[in-house]
Amino acid sequence: MKLQLTRPLAFIDLETTGVNISLDRIVEIAIVKINPDGTQQVKRKLINPMMPIPKGASDVHGITDDMVKDAPVFKQVANEIKQFIDHCDIGGYNSNRFDIPMLIEEFLRVGIDFSTDGRKLVDVQKVFHMMEQRTLSAAYKFYCQKTLDGAHSAEVDATATWEVLEAQVERYPQIGNTVESIVKFTGEDDIVDFARRFVRENGVEVFNFGKHKGKPVTQVLKEEPQYYDWMMKGDFPMNTKQKLTEILNRTLLKKG
């Protein structure tokens, strides 16, 4: 059984200055786009993060300040990247918790609203962890019987992730062979914000942290409107603030 696609599936892998979604920046992006007819398109770019790359990060992915000093900044390539993944579902490895939120932050910083609404988000790590509990290199060896040479090169990792998903579809009939069935299996279909400050319970957005954990967001915004201002001034990802504002606007419209 092979993965059946009804629209392109773009596997994204980022290398970054660190793992803080709010503060760190992308230094390399690779996108491997799989079309429904099985053809592949690859886009890979080094990006100048406009901040020093810590040694710890360079030790992981091998990208140094010198390598990116003449590379474009994200703003210069943002539209090209957005267009390349327009009308695509998105796949990756731990992508729902890292790569997609990081990419969305970069888009928002340069004034581009990149929405995941209507897209299926396939996190291959989620399938793997639900089934086998290992890392990407181990997943590649386990599913593809190959050693992952060049791990932490974005293109190598993105391509390996695609191969792992293909092997998972072959191995686990219960996950199905469509993007929709895999997302349904992994339970990642109903994300509110990628930092998971909000979650959806019975169709209602509720807080997932702090003193209001478990309370509907609309209820808190009505009873304690200053909480919105506190969050908007706080060190929360821009995607979280964007979703909070959407919920507030929806609440105000219902009042009117």
mmCIF file of C-alpha atoms in Angstrom:
data_model
loop_
_atom_site.group_PDB
_atom_site.id
_atom_site.type_symbol
_atom_site.label_atom_id
_atom_site.label_comp_id
_atom_site.label_asym_id
_atom_site.label_seq_id
_atom_site.Cartn_x
_atom_site.Cartn_y
_atom_site.Cartn_z
ATOM 1 C CA MET A 1 0.000 0.000 0.000
ATOM 2 C CA LYS A 2 1.496 3.329 -1.092
ATOM 3 C CA LEU A 3 0.606 6.783 0.154
ATOM 4 C CA GLN A 4 -2.202 8.226 -1.942
ATOM 5 C CA LEU A 5 -2.115 12.013 -2.370
ATOM 6 C CA THR A 6 -4.951 14.190 -3.590
ATOM 7 C CA ARG A 7 -2.787 17.314 -3.457
ATOM 8 C CA PRO A 8 0.931 18.021 -2.958
ATOM 9 C CA LEU A 9 2.552 17.156 0.369
ATOM 10 C CA ALA A 10 5.492 19.412 1.261
ATOM 11 C CA PHE A 11 8.018 18.004 3.724
ATOM 12 C CA ILE A 12 9.747 20.842 5.568
ATOM 13 C CA ASP A 13 12.928 20.700 7.608
ATOM 14 C CA LEU A 14 14.583 23.692 9.262
ATOM 15 C CA GLU A 15 17.997 24.232 10.749
ATOM 16 C CA THR A 16 18.009 27.114 13.207
ATOM 17 C CA THR A 17 20.022 29.154 15.692
ATOM 18 C CA GLY A 18 18.241 27.324 18.534
ATOM 19 C CA VAL A 19 14.918 25.907 19.649
ATOM 20 C CA ASN A 20 13.147 28.979 21.070
ATOM 21 C CA ILE A 21 10.286 29.709 18.654
ATOM 22 C CA SER A 22 10.039 33.349 19.752
ATOM 23 C CA LEU A 23 13.740 34.236 19.788
ATOM 24 C CA ASP A 24 15.634 31.936 17.415
ATOM 25 C CA ARG A 25 15.839 32.166 13.625
ATOM 26 C CA ILE A 26 16.083 29.912 10.581
ATOM 27 C CA VAL A 27 19.525 29.373 9.009
ATOM 28 C CA GLU A 28 18.507 26.755 6.447
ATOM 29 C CA ILE A 29 15.221 25.573 5.000
ATOM 30 C CA ALA A 30 14.652 22.585 2.774
ATOM 31 C CA ILE A 31 11.307 21.634 1.274
ATOM 32 C CA VAL A 32 10.746 18.372 -0.554
ATOM 33 C CA LYS A 33 7.371 18.631 -2.306
ATOM 34 C CA ILE A 34 5.756 15.363 -3.346
ATOM 35 C CA ASN A 35 3.099 15.761 -6.029
ATOM 36 C CA PRO A 36 0.099 13.417 -6.396
ATOM 37 C CA ASP A 37 1.691 11.902 -9.519
ATOM 38 C CA GLY A 38 4.772 10.951 -7.475
ATOM 39 C CA THR A 39 7.105 13.595 -8.921
ATOM 40 C CA GLN A 40 9.254 15.584 -6.495
ATOM 41 C CA GLN A 41 10.385 19.200 -6.346
ATOM 42 C CA VAL A 42 13.080 20.379 -3.960
ATOM 43 C CA LYS A 43 13.791 23.864 -2.667
ATOM 44 C CA ARG A 44 16.719 24.479 -0.332
ATOM 45 C CA LYS A 45 18.044 27.798 0.928
ATOM 46 C CA LEU A 46 20.623 29.013 3.397
ATOM 47 C CA ILE A 47 19.293 32.049 5.256
ATOM 48 C CA ASN A 48 21.113 34.815 7.093
ATOM 49 C CA PRO A 49 19.444 34.863 10.533
ATOM 50 C CA MET A 50 20.735 38.359 11.323
ATOM 51 C CA MET A 51 22.050 37.075 14.628
ATOM 52 C CA PRO A 52 25.091 34.991 15.614
ATOM 53 C CA ILE A 53 24.688 31.235 15.293
ATOM 54 C CA PRO A 54 25.638 29.726 18.675
ATOM 55 C CA LYS A 55 28.422 27.157 18.608
ATOM 56 C CA GLY A 56 26.071 24.552 20.051
ATOM 57 C CA ALA A 57 23.736 24.959 17.088
ATOM 58 C CA SER A 58 26.595 24.922 14.553
ATOM 59 C CA ASP A 59 27.897 21.726 16.148
ATOM 60 C CA VAL A 60 24.540 20.086 15.384
ATOM 61 C CA HIS A 61 23.886 21.227 11.811
ATOM 62 C CA GLY A 62 27.321 22.364 10.648
ATOM 63 C CA ILE A 63 26.169 25.814 9.505
ATOM 64 C CA THR A 64 28.362 28.715 10.641
ATOM 65 C CA ASP A 65 28.101 32.507 10.599
ATOM 66 C CA ASP A 66 30.590 32.591 7.726
ATOM 67 C CA MET A 67 28.434 30.257 5.620
ATOM 68 C CA VAL A 68 25.348 32.490 5.866
ATOM 69 C CA LYS A 69 26.901 35.967 5.862
ATOM 70 C CA ASP A 70 26.097 36.459 2.141
ATOM 71 C CA ALA A 71 22.860 34.467 2.189
ATOM 72 C CA PRO A 72 19.490 36.244 1.831
ATOM 73 C CA VAL A 73 17.573 37.208 4.940
ATOM 74 C CA PHE A 74 14.196 35.532 5.435
ATOM 75 C CA LYS A 75 12.247 38.545 4.197
ATOM 76 C CA GLN A 76 13.931 38.226 0.786
ATOM 77 C CA VAL A 77 12.838 34.623 0.272
ATOM 78 C CA ALA A 78 9.553 34.578 2.214
ATOM 79 C CA ASN A 79 7.229 35.047 -0.761
ATOM 80 C CA GLU A 80 9.075 32.447 -2.816
ATOM 81 C CA ILE A 81 8.787 29.904 0.018
ATOM 82 C CA LYS A 82 5.118 30.718 0.607
ATOM 83 C CA GLN A 83 4.303 30.278 -3.082
ATOM 84 C CA PHE A 84 6.223 26.980 -3.254
ATOM 85 C CA ILE A 85 4.058 25.475 -0.498
ATOM 86 C CA ASP A 86 0.760 27.127 -1.454
ATOM 87 C CA HIS A 87 -2.054 24.573 -1.794
ATOM 88 C CA CYS A 88 0.114 21.915 -0.120
ATOM 89 C CA ASP A 89 -0.461 19.790 2.920
ATOM 90 C CA ILE A 90 2.627 19.888 5.136
ATOM 91 C CA GLY A 91 4.731 17.055 6.485
ATOM 92 C CA GLY A 92 7.795 16.864 8.658
ATOM 93 C CA TYR A 93 9.486 15.236 11.614
ATOM 94 C CA ASN A 94 8.398 16.847 14.897
ATOM 95 C CA SER A 95 7.134 19.527 12.539
ATOM 96 C CA ASN A 96 3.906 20.353 14.371
ATOM 97 C CA ARG A 97 5.882 21.294 17.472
ATOM 98 C CA PHE A 98 8.918 22.910 15.872
ATOM 99 C CA ASP A 99 9.354 23.409 12.120
ATOM 100 C CA ILE A 100 5.861 24.728 11.308
ATOM 101 C CA PRO A 101 5.600 27.048 14.358
ATOM 102 C CA MET A 102 9.112 28.379 13.646
ATOM 103 C CA LEU A 103 8.291 28.977 9.985
ATOM 104 C CA ILE A 104 5.013 30.720 10.869
ATOM 105 C CA GLU A 105 6.873 33.014 13.292
ATOM 106 C CA GLU A 106 9.319 33.980 10.542
ATOM 107 C CA PHE A 107 6.436 34.736 8.165
ATOM 108 C CA LEU A 108 4.640 36.838 10.779
ATOM 109 C CA ARG A 109 7.816 38.829 11.541
ATOM 110 C CA VAL A 110 7.969 39.972 7.915
ATOM 111 C CA GLY A 111 4.258 40.719 7.727
ATOM 112 C CA ILE A 112 3.125 37.612 5.838
ATOM 113 C CA ASP A 113 0.116 35.751 7.198
ATOM 114 C CA PHE A 114 0.775 32.105 6.456
ATOM 115 C CA SER A 115 -2.289 30.109 7.432
ATOM 116 C CA THR A 116 -2.478 26.365 8.047
ATOM 117 C CA ASP A 117 -6.270 26.466 7.900
ATOM 118 C CA GLY A 118 -7.526 23.855 5.466
ATOM 119 C CA ARG A 119 -4.158 22.110 5.323
ATOM 120 C CA LYS A 120 -3.432 18.668 6.705
ATOM 121 C CA LEU A 121 -0.326 18.574 8.921
ATOM 122 C CA VAL A 122 1.395 15.189 8.910
ATOM 123 C CA ASP A 123 3.945 14.789 11.683
ATOM 124 C CA VAL A 124 5.883 11.619 10.882
ATOM 125 C CA GLN A 125 7.460 11.612 14.345
ATOM 126 C CA LYS A 126 4.008 11.248 15.875
ATOM 127 C CA VAL A 127 3.318 8.051 13.913
ATOM 128 C CA PHE A 128 6.783 6.770 14.797
ATOM 129 C CA HIS A 129 6.481 7.532 18.514
ATOM 130 C CA MET A 130 3.031 5.999 18.687
ATOM 131 C CA MET A 131 4.370 2.852 17.044
ATOM 132 C CA GLU A 132 8.072 2.497 17.856
ATOM 133 C CA GLN A 133 9.383 5.308 20.151
ATOM 134 C CA ARG A 134 12.703 6.323 18.450
ATOM 135 C CA THR A 135 14.644 9.184 16.679
ATOM 136 C CA LEU A 136 14.823 10.101 12.945
ATOM 137 C CA SER A 137 18.114 8.256 12.354
ATOM 138 C CA ALA A 138 16.721 5.207 14.136
ATOM 139 C CA ALA A 139 13.431 5.563 12.251
ATOM 140 C CA TYR A 140 15.300 5.640 8.945
ATOM 141 C CA LYS A 141 17.254 2.528 9.855
ATOM 142 C CA PHE A 142 14.173 0.771 11.225
ATOM 143 C CA TYR A 143 11.805 1.548 8.357
ATOM 144 C CA CYS A 144 14.136 1.946 5.386
ATOM 145 C CA GLN A 145 16.986 -0.388 6.424
ATOM 146 C CA LYS A 146 19.467 2.349 5.547
ATOM 147 C CA THR A 147 21.892 4.500 7.524
ATOM 148 C CA LEU A 148 21.081 8.207 7.506
ATOM 149 C CA ASP A 149 24.273 9.788 6.178
ATOM 150 C CA GLY A 150 24.361 13.554 6.572
ATOM 151 C CA ALA A 151 21.735 13.805 9.332
ATOM 152 C CA HIS A 152 20.991 17.427 10.310
ATOM 153 C CA SER A 153 21.409 18.557 6.742
ATOM 154 C CA ALA A 154 17.931 19.942 6.127
ATOM 155 C CA GLU A 155 17.463 18.380 2.679
ATOM 156 C CA VAL A 156 18.757 14.986 3.819
ATOM 157 C CA ASP A 157 16.434 15.044 6.833
ATOM 158 C CA ALA A 158 13.392 16.181 4.842
ATOM 159 C CA THR A 159 13.953 13.504 2.181
ATOM 160 C CA ALA A 160 14.518 10.818 4.818
ATOM 161 C CA THR A 161 11.293 11.877 6.534
ATOM 162 C CA TRP A 162 9.386 11.381 3.281
ATOM 163 C CA GLU A 163 10.923 7.913 2.848
ATOM 164 C CA VAL A 164 10.019 7.005 6.443
ATOM 165 C CA LEU A 165 6.380 8.010 5.901
ATOM 166 C CA GLU A 166 6.223 5.898 2.738
ATOM 167 C CA ALA A 167 7.556 2.946 4.735
ATOM 168 C CA GLN A 168 5.101 3.614 7.585
ATOM 169 C CA VAL A 169 2.191 3.519 5.124
ATOM 170 C CA GLU A 170 3.449 0.136 3.888
ATOM 171 C CA ARG A 171 3.974 -1.202 7.414
ATOM 172 C CA TYR A 172 0.849 0.015 9.224
ATOM 173 C CA PRO A 173 -2.368 -0.549 7.244
ATOM 174 C CA GLN A 174 -4.297 0.888 10.204
ATOM 175 C CA ILE A 175 -2.993 4.417 9.563
ATOM 176 C CA GLY A 176 -4.383 4.370 6.015
ATOM 177 C CA ASN A 177 -2.667 5.731 2.945
ATOM 178 C CA THR A 178 -4.023 9.254 2.685
ATOM 179 C CA VAL A 179 -2.935 12.457 4.376
ATOM 180 C CA GLU A 180 -6.413 12.688 5.934
ATOM 181 C CA SER A 181 -6.283 9.189 7.445
ATOM 182 C CA ILE A 182 -2.775 9.690 8.878
ATOM 183 C CA VAL A 183 -3.665 13.046 10.460
ATOM 184 C CA LYS A 184 -6.814 11.480 11.924
ATOM 185 C CA PHE A 185 -4.740 8.600 13.321
ATOM 186 C CA THR A 186 -2.156 10.884 14.956
ATOM 187 C CA GLY A 187 -4.790 13.231 16.360
ATOM 188 C CA GLU A 188 -3.041 16.395 15.103
ATOM 189 C CA ASP A 189 -5.963 17.726 13.101
ATOM 190 C CA ASP A 190 -7.284 20.218 15.632
ATOM 191 C CA ILE A 191 -4.417 22.514 16.590
ATOM 192 C CA VAL A 192 -5.363 25.986 17.850
ATOM 193 C CA ASP A 193 -1.901 27.531 18.295
ATOM 194 C CA PHE A 194 1.348 25.685 17.787
ATOM 195 C CA ALA A 195 2.739 26.547 21.223
ATOM 196 C CA ARG A 196 -0.368 24.798 22.593
ATOM 197 C CA ARG A 197 -1.229 27.619 24.952
ATOM 198 C CA PHE A 198 -4.799 26.869 23.811
ATOM 199 C CA VAL A 199 -6.376 23.507 23.039
ATOM 200 C CA ARG A 200 -9.785 22.600 21.681
ATOM 201 C CA GLU A 201 -12.107 20.593 23.912
ATOM 202 C CA ASN A 202 -15.472 19.579 22.440
ATOM 203 C CA GLY A 203 -15.003 22.236 19.779
ATOM 204 C CA VAL A 204 -14.284 25.011 22.300
ATOM 205 C CA GLU A 205 -10.889 26.742 22.670
ATOM 206 C CA VAL A 206 -9.677 26.550 26.272
ATOM 207 C CA PHE A 207 -6.530 27.731 28.011
ATOM 208 C CA ASN A 208 -3.854 25.061 28.351
ATOM 209 C CA PHE A 209 -1.645 26.843 30.912
ATOM 210 C CA GLY A 210 -1.654 29.120 33.920
ATOM 211 C CA LYS A 211 -4.412 30.119 36.309
ATOM 212 C CA HIS A 212 -7.129 29.777 33.650
ATOM 213 C CA LYS A 213 -6.133 26.299 32.459
ATOM 214 C CA GLY A 214 -9.213 24.417 31.274
ATOM 215 C CA LYS A 215 -11.392 27.536 31.056
ATOM 216 C CA PRO A 216 -12.884 28.622 27.718
ATOM 217 C CA VAL A 217 -10.845 31.464 26.209
ATOM 218 C CA THR A 218 -13.986 33.448 25.349
ATOM 219 C CA GLN A 219 -15.181 33.237 28.959
ATOM 220 C CA VAL A 220 -11.870 34.555 30.318
ATOM 221 C CA LEU A 221 -11.759 37.366 27.735
ATOM 222 C CA LYS A 222 -15.229 38.465 28.817
ATOM 223 C CA GLU A 223 -14.622 38.167 32.574
ATOM 224 C CA GLU A 224 -11.028 39.409 32.643
ATOM 225 C CA PRO A 225 -10.364 41.517 29.509
ATOM 226 C CA GLN A 226 -6.999 42.684 30.868
ATOM 227 C CA TYR A 227 -5.720 39.086 30.469
ATOM 228 C CA TYR A 228 -5.689 39.671 26.722
ATOM 229 C CA ASP A 229 -3.432 42.725 27.164
ATOM 230 C CA TRP A 230 -1.145 40.776 29.496
ATOM 231 C CA MET A 231 -0.699 38.008 26.933
ATOM 232 C CA MET A 232 -0.175 40.411 24.033
ATOM 233 C CA LYS A 233 2.621 42.152 25.967
ATOM 234 C CA GLY A 234 4.128 38.854 27.159
ATOM 235 C CA ASP A 235 6.822 36.650 25.679
ATOM 236 C CA PHE A 236 4.395 34.432 23.760
ATOM 237 C CA PRO A 237 4.926 33.394 20.117
ATOM 238 C CA MET A 238 3.303 35.675 17.555
ATOM 239 C CA ASN A 239 1.185 32.750 16.343
ATOM 240 C CA THR A 240 -0.314 32.405 19.860
ATOM 241 C CA LYS A 241 -1.075 36.145 19.973
ATOM 242 C CA GLN A 242 -2.589 35.970 16.495
ATOM 243 C CA LYS A 243 -4.944 33.150 17.515
ATOM 244 C CA LEU A 244 -5.865 34.942 20.749
ATOM 245 C CA THR A 245 -6.761 38.043 18.743
ATOM 246 C CA GLU A 246 -8.861 35.956 16.333
ATOM 247 C CA ILE A 247 -10.800 34.511 19.272
ATOM 248 C CA LEU A 248 -11.244 38.001 20.778
ATOM 249 C CA ASN A 249 -12.513 39.430 17.488
ATOM 250 C CA ARG A 250 -14.938 36.535 17.114
ATOM 251 C CA THR A 251 -16.172 37.137 20.680
ATOM 252 C CA LEU A 252 -16.699 40.852 20.000
ATOM 253 C CA LEU A 253 -18.604 40.084 16.780
ATOM 254 C CA LYS A 254 -20.949 37.780 18.671
ATOM 255 C CA LYS A 255 -21.638 40.587 21.155
ATOM 256 C CA GLY A 256 -22.562 42.969 18.357
#
